[in-house]
């Protein structure tokens, strides 16, 4: 996996935008507080279901791989001149 110096901020942005997307789609989030890995998995599964990203193989579906997939997804959604992409 290629690392970017802004991966942590890109991941936070992916979580924020992904949750907004989930709510817009009518997905109701649980009332209990969720950790970032739980949020990432929810967003990942929704994006796969909507065919916005390609699913990882079953044996590679773990936290770091899902995080990387979300970082790649959000990197493609942001405009090229966005500060997190430079």
PDB file of C-alpha atoms in Angstrom:
ATOM      1  CA  UNK A   1       0.000   0.000   0.000  1.00  0.00           C
ATOM      2  CA  UNK A   2       1.299   3.401  -0.944  1.00  0.00           C
ATOM      3  CA  UNK A   3       1.301   5.778   2.021  1.00  0.00           C
ATOM      4  CA  UNK A   4       0.484   9.451   1.795  1.00  0.00           C
ATOM      5  CA  UNK A   5       1.573  11.887   4.499  1.00  0.00           C
ATOM      6  CA  UNK A   6      -2.066  12.973   4.858  1.00  0.00           C
ATOM      7  CA  UNK A   7      -3.605   9.488   5.187  1.00  0.00           C
ATOM      8  CA  UNK A   8      -4.910  10.130   8.714  1.00  0.00           C
ATOM      9  CA  UNK A   9      -6.669  13.347   7.676  1.00  0.00           C
ATOM     10  CA  UNK A  10      -7.971  11.713   4.488  1.00  0.00           C
ATOM     11  CA  UNK A  11      -9.366   8.847   6.569  1.00  0.00           C
ATOM     12  CA  UNK A  12     -11.142  11.294   8.908  1.00  0.00           C
ATOM     13  CA  UNK A  13     -12.556  13.097   5.867  1.00  0.00           C
ATOM     14  CA  UNK A  14     -13.698   9.767   4.394  1.00  0.00           C
ATOM     15  CA  UNK A  15     -15.481   8.917   7.657  1.00  0.00           C
ATOM     16  CA  UNK A  16     -17.180  12.327   7.767  1.00  0.00           C
ATOM     17  CA  UNK A  17     -18.300  12.293   4.127  1.00  0.00           C
ATOM     18  CA  UNK A  18     -19.128   8.585   4.242  1.00  0.00           C
ATOM     19  CA  UNK A  19     -21.420   9.012   7.244  1.00  0.00           C
ATOM     20  CA  UNK A  20     -23.146  11.957   5.567  1.00  0.00           C
ATOM     21  CA  UNK A  21     -23.613   9.784   2.463  1.00  0.00           C
ATOM     22  CA  UNK A  22     -25.032   6.936   4.576  1.00  0.00           C
ATOM     23  CA  UNK A  23     -27.530   9.254   6.272  1.00  0.00           C
ATOM     24  CA  UNK A  24     -28.514  10.778   2.927  1.00  0.00           C
ATOM     25  CA  UNK A  25     -29.177   7.260   1.626  1.00  0.00           C
ATOM     26  CA  UNK A  26     -31.518   6.663   4.569  1.00  0.00           C
ATOM     27  CA  UNK A  27     -29.209   4.402   6.551  1.00  0.00           C
ATOM     28  CA  UNK A  28     -29.887   4.815  10.258  1.00  0.00           C
ATOM     29  CA  UNK A  29     -26.828   4.600  12.455  1.00  0.00           C
ATOM     30  CA  UNK A  30     -27.028   2.858  15.845  1.00  0.00           C
ATOM     31  CA  UNK A  31     -27.687   5.015  18.894  1.00  0.00           C
ATOM     32  CA  UNK A  32     -24.548   3.764  20.637  1.00  0.00           C
ATOM     33  CA  UNK A  33     -21.271   5.543  19.918  1.00  0.00           C
ATOM     34  CA  UNK A  34     -19.228   3.800  17.232  1.00  0.00           C
ATOM     35  CA  UNK A  35     -15.460   3.585  16.991  1.00  0.00           C
ATOM     36  CA  UNK A  36     -13.688   4.700  13.819  1.00  0.00           C
ATOM     37  CA  UNK A  37     -13.063   1.089  12.671  1.00  0.00           C
ATOM     38  CA  UNK A  38     -16.775   0.309  13.074  1.00  0.00           C
ATOM     39  CA  UNK A  39     -17.742   3.434  11.137  1.00  0.00           C
ATOM     40  CA  UNK A  40     -15.192   2.559   8.457  1.00  0.00           C
ATOM     41  CA  UNK A  41     -16.657  -0.924   8.031  1.00  0.00           C
ATOM     42  CA  UNK A  42     -20.208   0.442   7.780  1.00  0.00           C
ATOM     43  CA  UNK A  43     -19.167   2.994   5.153  1.00  0.00           C
ATOM     44  CA  UNK A  44     -17.069   0.420   3.275  1.00  0.00           C
ATOM     45  CA  UNK A  45     -19.964  -2.071   3.076  1.00  0.00           C
ATOM     46  CA  UNK A  46     -22.381   0.646   1.932  1.00  0.00           C
ATOM     47  CA  UNK A  47     -19.999   1.855  -0.788  1.00  0.00           C
ATOM     48  CA  UNK A  48     -19.468  -1.736  -1.966  1.00  0.00           C
ATOM     49  CA  UNK A  49     -23.227  -2.336  -1.997  1.00  0.00           C
ATOM     50  CA  UNK A  50     -23.744   0.823  -4.074  1.00  0.00           C
ATOM     51  CA  UNK A  51     -20.870  -0.265  -6.360  1.00  0.00           C
ATOM     52  CA  UNK A  52     -18.894   2.922  -5.695  1.00  0.00           C
ATOM     53  CA  UNK A  53     -15.819   0.902  -4.717  1.00  0.00           C
ATOM     54  CA  UNK A  54     -14.691  -2.626  -5.505  1.00  0.00           C
ATOM     55  CA  UNK A  55     -14.927  -5.128  -2.662  1.00  0.00           C
ATOM     56  CA  UNK A  56     -11.785  -6.539  -1.123  1.00  0.00           C
ATOM     57  CA  UNK A  57     -11.284 -10.317  -1.203  1.00  0.00           C
ATOM     58  CA  UNK A  58     -12.744 -11.982   1.917  1.00  0.00           C
ATOM     59  CA  UNK A  59      -9.325 -12.916   3.302  1.00  0.00           C
ATOM     60  CA  UNK A  60      -8.055  -9.324   2.958  1.00  0.00           C
ATOM     61  CA  UNK A  61     -11.076  -7.645   4.592  1.00  0.00           C
ATOM     62  CA  UNK A  62      -9.424  -6.244   7.705  1.00  0.00           C
ATOM     63  CA  UNK A  63      -9.095  -2.829   9.347  1.00  0.00           C
ATOM     64  CA  UNK A  64      -5.980  -1.525   7.575  1.00  0.00           C
ATOM     65  CA  UNK A  65      -7.180  -2.691   4.149  1.00  0.00           C
ATOM     66  CA  UNK A  66     -10.627  -1.119   4.630  1.00  0.00           C
ATOM     67  CA  UNK A  67      -9.010   2.098   5.861  1.00  0.00           C
ATOM     68  CA  UNK A  68      -6.752   2.185   2.806  1.00  0.00           C
ATOM     69  CA  UNK A  69      -9.707   1.526   0.480  1.00  0.00           C
ATOM     70  CA  UNK A  70     -11.609   4.457   2.021  1.00  0.00           C
ATOM     71  CA  UNK A  71      -8.559   6.737   1.716  1.00  0.00           C
ATOM     72  CA  UNK A  72      -8.267   5.838  -1.976  1.00  0.00           C
ATOM     73  CA  UNK A  73     -12.017   6.419  -2.450  1.00  0.00           C
ATOM     74  CA  UNK A  74     -11.993   9.870  -0.828  1.00  0.00           C
ATOM     75  CA  UNK A  75      -8.822  10.837  -2.713  1.00  0.00           C
ATOM     76  CA  UNK A  76     -10.699  10.296  -5.966  1.00  0.00           C
ATOM     77  CA  UNK A  77     -13.690  12.336  -4.742  1.00  0.00           C
ATOM     78  CA  UNK A  78     -11.721  15.429  -3.755  1.00  0.00           C
ATOM     79  CA  UNK A  79     -10.683  18.029  -6.340  1.00  0.00           C
ATOM     80  CA  UNK A  80      -7.043  17.706  -7.503  1.00  0.00           C
ATOM     81  CA  UNK A  81      -6.054  21.004  -5.868  1.00  0.00           C
ATOM     82  CA  UNK A  82      -7.309  19.961  -2.411  1.00  0.00           C
ATOM     83  CA  UNK A  83      -4.561  20.540   0.221  1.00  0.00           C
ATOM     84  CA  UNK A  84      -4.739  16.954   1.529  1.00  0.00           C
ATOM     85  CA  UNK A  85      -3.780  15.599  -1.884  1.00  0.00           C
ATOM     86  CA  UNK A  86      -0.511  17.545  -2.139  1.00  0.00           C
TER      87      UNK A  86
END
